Amino acid sequence: MPSKSAKEKLLDIKATEALRDIEIIEDVCPDQMNSGVDEILDDFIEDAIAIYSCRRGISIGVPKSIDWRNNILSSFGGGRFKQMLRVSKYQFANMVNLIKADEVFSTPGIRQIPVDLQLAIVLFRLDSSGSSESVRKICTIFGIGDGGTLAKITDRVFTAILRLMPKYIQWPNVAERQQLVERTFEELPHCLGYIDGSEIKLFEKPAKCHEKTLMKKWNQNVMVIPRLNPVVHSIWRQKTKESLYII
């Protein structure tokens, strides 16, 4: 059975509503049956004419508002603003100044929303789960289309940021690498730097020094940090009382 078009589906809805109204009149006001049915049918015919006279049918869109992005977000204080976009207002302004002149935001023939708004949308998205539900939520909050608009905005912002990468992220030369290794040798030997690790919950607390594996939420954990050196060893940090296991 062929699928119905959007116009046919909408017409079915109107027909169902008309039949329901006729049944109500028949039950409640049987003495006004004729005049009531004529009025209902006239309304249905007008709706049908409007549906079929519209080239693309009648769109039932999701209501959106730009009030939050234009008036509310900009009025947040430093703490609340950072909670929303993961950067301070000062950092956000610097990021806008760095990317606003990129050619990706001035494509001929394509009208775009302001660069600062595009950046705000992407930063807000990076703090979301990435599911289809979060995408629809972001589009509704910022008042943009659910289609490819969010993907296009994300691509533009990342393109502009990645073009700046060689200016701000550079691999250290031989002398700089040696200095980095010497600086952190007592803490993490033969490493050129490290950023973060992952906590692994222990099945049971160690027989000795168990207080040194007690981390957040009072769980017995070890911190695992990957590095290039294949030697496996453990380091105990007395200062912070964290157990690090280097692999």
Protein backbone atom coordinates (compact mmCIF):
# COMPACT_ATOMS: atom_id res chain seq x y z
CA MET A 1 0.00 0.00 0.00
CA PRO A 2 1.56 3.33 -1.03
CA SER A 3 2.35 5.77 1.75
CA LYS A 4 0.22 8.87 2.12
CA SER A 5 1.52 12.32 1.38
CA ALA A 6 1.64 15.05 4.01
CA LYS A 7 -1.44 16.68 2.47
CA GLU A 8 -3.41 13.42 2.59
CA LYS A 9 -2.43 12.82 6.23
CA LEU A 10 -3.50 16.33 7.20
CA LEU A 11 -6.77 15.93 5.29
CA ASP A 12 -7.45 12.68 7.20
CA ILE A 13 -6.98 14.54 10.47
CA LYS A 14 -9.45 17.24 9.42
CA ALA A 15 -11.97 14.61 8.27
CA THR A 16 -11.71 12.77 11.59
CA GLU A 17 -12.26 16.01 13.48
CA ALA A 18 -15.32 16.82 11.33
CA LEU A 19 -16.87 13.38 11.95
CA ARG A 20 -16.27 13.73 15.68
CA ASP A 21 -18.00 17.12 15.72
CA ILE A 22 -20.99 15.70 13.81
CA GLU A 23 -21.32 12.85 16.32
CA ILE A 24 -21.27 15.34 19.19
CA ILE A 25 -24.04 17.41 17.61
CA GLU A 26 -26.08 14.27 16.98
CA ASP A 27 -25.83 13.26 20.64
CA VAL A 28 -26.18 16.65 22.29
CA CYS A 29 -28.35 18.78 19.94
CA PRO A 30 -30.33 16.47 17.61
CA ASP A 31 -32.81 19.27 16.86
CA GLN A 32 -30.00 21.34 15.29
CA MET A 33 -28.55 18.43 13.31
CA ASN A 34 -29.07 19.83 9.82
CA SER A 35 -27.71 23.33 10.37
CA GLY A 36 -24.83 22.07 12.53
CA VAL A 37 -23.72 19.46 9.98
CA ASP A 38 -23.86 22.02 7.16
CA GLU A 39 -21.60 24.37 9.12
CA ILE A 40 -19.11 21.59 9.92
CA LEU A 41 -19.00 20.45 6.29
CA ASP A 42 -18.48 24.02 5.08
CA ASP A 43 -15.50 24.39 7.44
CA PHE A 44 -14.08 21.06 6.28
CA ILE A 45 -14.37 22.06 2.61
CA GLU A 46 -12.57 25.34 3.31
CA ASP A 47 -9.77 23.45 5.08
CA ALA A 48 -9.50 20.98 2.18
CA ILE A 49 -9.28 23.79 -0.37
CA ALA A 50 -6.57 25.51 1.69
CA ILE A 51 -4.57 22.27 1.99
CA TYR A 52 -4.62 21.44 -1.70
CA SER A 53 -4.09 25.01 -2.86
CA CYS A 54 -0.83 25.22 -0.92
CA ARG A 55 2.05 24.00 -3.08
CA ARG A 56 3.89 22.31 -0.20
CA GLY A 57 0.96 21.60 2.06
CA ILE A 58 0.59 23.02 5.53
CA SER A 59 3.73 22.78 7.60
CA ILE A 60 3.41 21.86 11.27
CA GLY A 61 6.73 23.11 12.61
CA VAL A 62 8.27 23.01 16.04
CA PRO A 63 8.02 26.42 17.74
CA LYS A 64 11.41 27.99 18.47
CA SER A 65 12.52 31.24 20.04
CA ILE A 66 15.66 33.37 19.72
CA ASP A 67 14.96 35.15 23.01
CA TRP A 68 17.20 32.84 25.08
CA ARG A 69 20.25 33.28 22.86
CA ASN A 70 19.80 37.03 22.32
CA ASN A 71 18.68 38.22 25.74
CA ILE A 72 19.22 35.56 28.40
CA LEU A 73 22.62 34.01 27.55
CA SER A 74 24.31 37.40 27.24
CA SER A 75 22.91 38.51 30.61
CA PHE A 76 24.43 35.59 32.56
CA GLY A 77 27.16 36.32 35.07
CA GLY A 78 30.64 34.82 34.76
CA GLY A 79 29.88 31.58 36.61
CA ARG A 80 26.60 30.82 34.89
CA PHE A 81 28.02 31.77 31.47
CA LYS A 82 30.96 29.41 31.94
CA GLN A 83 28.58 26.65 33.02
CA MET A 84 26.70 27.03 29.73
CA LEU A 85 29.64 27.39 27.31
CA ARG A 86 32.58 25.94 29.33
CA VAL A 87 34.62 29.15 28.89
CA SER A 88 34.61 32.53 30.61
CA LYS A 89 33.24 35.62 28.89
CA TYR A 90 36.79 36.91 28.40
CA GLN A 91 37.91 33.63 26.83
CA PHE A 92 34.81 33.57 24.63
CA ALA A 93 35.50 37.09 23.36
CA ASN A 94 39.11 36.14 22.56
CA MET A 95 37.97 33.06 20.64
CA VAL A 96 35.55 35.16 18.60
CA ASN A 97 38.31 37.64 17.73
CA LEU A 98 40.59 34.80 16.63
CA ILE A 99 38.16 33.11 14.24
CA LYS A 100 35.82 35.86 13.04
CA ALA A 101 38.01 36.83 10.07
CA ASP A 102 38.21 33.27 8.71
CA GLU A 103 36.93 32.94 5.15
CA VAL A 104 34.63 30.08 6.14
CA PHE A 105 32.29 32.67 7.70
CA SER A 106 32.06 34.79 4.55
CA THR A 107 31.08 32.32 1.84
CA PRO A 108 29.58 34.23 -1.14
CA GLY A 109 25.86 33.74 -1.60
CA ILE A 110 25.34 32.10 1.82
CA ARG A 111 23.72 34.11 4.58
CA GLN A 112 25.03 33.13 8.00
CA ILE A 113 24.18 33.96 11.59
CA PRO A 114 26.81 36.02 13.51
CA VAL A 115 30.14 34.34 14.25
CA ASP A 116 29.81 34.78 18.02
CA LEU A 117 26.46 32.97 17.94
CA GLN A 118 27.89 30.13 15.85
CA LEU A 119 30.73 29.72 18.35
CA ALA A 120 28.31 29.77 21.29
CA ILE A 121 26.18 27.05 19.68
CA VAL A 122 29.20 24.80 19.10
CA LEU A 123 30.57 25.29 22.62
CA PHE A 124 27.15 24.51 24.07
CA ARG A 125 26.97 21.40 21.86
CA LEU A 126 30.39 20.15 23.01
CA ASP A 127 29.02 19.94 26.54
CA SER A 128 26.07 17.79 25.39
CA SER A 129 25.82 14.04 24.92
CA GLY A 130 25.69 14.11 21.11
CA SER A 131 22.48 12.08 20.86
CA SER A 132 19.66 13.02 18.50
CA GLU A 133 17.67 14.25 21.49
CA SER A 134 20.40 16.68 22.50
CA VAL A 135 20.68 17.94 18.91
CA ARG A 136 16.98 18.78 18.84
CA LYS A 137 17.28 20.44 22.24
CA ILE A 138 20.17 22.63 21.07
CA CYS A 139 18.30 23.65 17.91
CA THR A 140 15.22 24.54 19.93
CA ILE A 141 17.15 26.54 22.55
CA PHE A 142 19.07 28.59 19.97
CA GLY A 143 16.19 28.89 17.50
CA ILE A 144 17.92 27.21 14.53
CA GLY A 145 16.76 24.53 12.08
CA ASP A 146 16.77 20.86 13.01
CA GLY A 147 18.10 19.83 9.60
CA GLY A 148 21.71 20.36 8.60
CA THR A 149 22.05 23.81 10.17
CA LEU A 150 23.72 22.59 13.35
CA ALA A 151 26.13 20.35 11.41
CA LYS A 152 27.11 23.21 9.10
CA ILE A 153 27.71 25.59 12.02
CA THR A 154 29.85 22.97 13.77
CA ASP A 155 31.91 22.34 10.62
CA ARG A 156 32.56 26.06 10.12
CA VAL A 157 33.70 26.68 13.69
CA PHE A 158 35.99 23.65 13.76
CA THR A 159 37.45 24.56 10.37
CA ALA A 160 38.34 28.03 11.66
CA ILE A 161 39.81 26.68 14.91
CA LEU A 162 41.87 23.95 13.23
CA ARG A 163 43.43 26.50 10.89
CA LEU A 164 44.86 28.21 13.97
CA MET A 165 46.33 25.00 15.36
CA PRO A 166 49.88 25.40 13.91
CA LYS A 167 50.12 28.81 15.55
CA TYR A 168 49.26 27.62 19.06
CA ILE A 169 50.10 23.89 19.15
CA GLN A 170 53.63 22.89 18.19
CA TRP A 171 55.63 19.74 18.87
CA PRO A 172 58.70 20.58 21.04
CA ASN A 173 62.14 20.32 19.49
CA VAL A 174 64.92 18.08 20.84
CA ALA A 175 66.12 20.53 23.48
CA GLU A 176 62.58 21.32 24.67
CA ARG A 177 61.71 17.62 24.88
CA GLN A 178 64.76 16.98 27.03
CA GLN A 179 63.79 19.81 29.36
CA LEU A 180 60.26 18.41 29.72
CA VAL A 181 61.57 14.95 30.57
CA GLU A 182 63.99 16.31 33.17
CA ARG A 183 61.37 18.53 34.73
CA THR A 184 58.91 15.69 35.43
CA PHE A 185 61.34 12.77 35.80
CA GLU A 186 60.67 12.25 39.51
CA GLU A 187 56.93 12.22 38.95
CA LEU A 188 56.49 10.48 35.57
CA PRO A 189 59.83 9.34 34.13
CA HIS A 190 60.50 9.64 30.38
CA CYS A 191 57.28 11.52 29.62
CA LEU A 192 56.96 14.57 27.39
CA GLY A 193 53.98 15.77 29.39
CA TYR A 194 50.63 14.39 30.39
CA ILE A 195 47.15 15.82 30.67
CA ASP A 196 44.78 13.43 32.37
CA GLY A 197 44.12 9.85 33.32
CA SER A 198 41.26 7.56 34.25
CA GLU A 199 40.33 6.22 37.64
CA ILE A 200 39.69 2.48 37.90
CA LYS A 201 37.65 1.27 40.83
CA LEU A 202 39.29 -1.53 42.83
CA PHE A 203 37.33 -4.66 43.72
CA GLU A 204 38.67 -4.44 47.26
CA LYS A 205 40.98 -2.09 49.10
CA PRO A 206 44.71 -2.97 49.28
CA ALA A 207 46.01 -4.68 52.41
CA LYS A 208 48.65 -1.96 52.84
CA CYS A 209 48.44 1.79 52.40
CA HIS A 210 44.78 1.58 51.41
CA GLU A 211 44.24 5.20 52.41
CA LYS A 212 46.42 6.27 49.46
CA THR A 213 43.93 4.82 46.97
CA LEU A 214 40.97 6.64 48.49
CA MET A 215 39.80 9.18 45.91
CA LYS A 216 36.66 11.11 45.13
CA LYS A 217 33.33 9.73 46.35
CA TRP A 218 35.33 7.72 48.90
CA ASN A 219 36.05 4.92 46.41
CA GLN A 220 39.22 2.84 46.35
CA ASN A 221 40.68 3.72 42.94
CA VAL A 222 43.95 3.77 41.06
CA MET A 223 44.75 6.42 38.47
CA VAL A 224 45.82 4.97 35.12
CA ILE A 225 47.85 7.17 32.77
CA PRO A 226 49.02 5.79 29.39
CA ARG A 227 52.48 6.66 28.08
CA LEU A 228 54.83 5.52 25.32
CA ASN A 229 57.45 3.80 27.47
CA PRO A 230 56.43 0.09 27.70
CA VAL A 231 57.99 -0.34 31.17
CA VAL A 232 55.28 -0.94 33.75
CA HIS A 233 55.74 0.42 37.24
CA SER A 234 53.81 2.23 39.91
CA ILE A 235 54.43 5.55 41.59
CA TRP A 236 53.04 6.66 44.92
CA ARG A 237 52.43 10.37 45.26
CA GLN A 238 52.69 11.14 48.96
CA LYS A 239 51.72 14.75 48.52
CA THR A 240 48.25 14.13 47.08
CA LYS A 241 47.82 10.57 48.41
CA GLU A 242 46.89 9.26 44.97
CA SER A 243 48.09 5.98 43.56
CA LEU A 244 49.26 6.25 39.95
CA TYR A 245 49.68 3.21 37.76
CA ILE A 246 51.64 3.99 34.61
CA ILE A 247 51.31 1.75 31.54
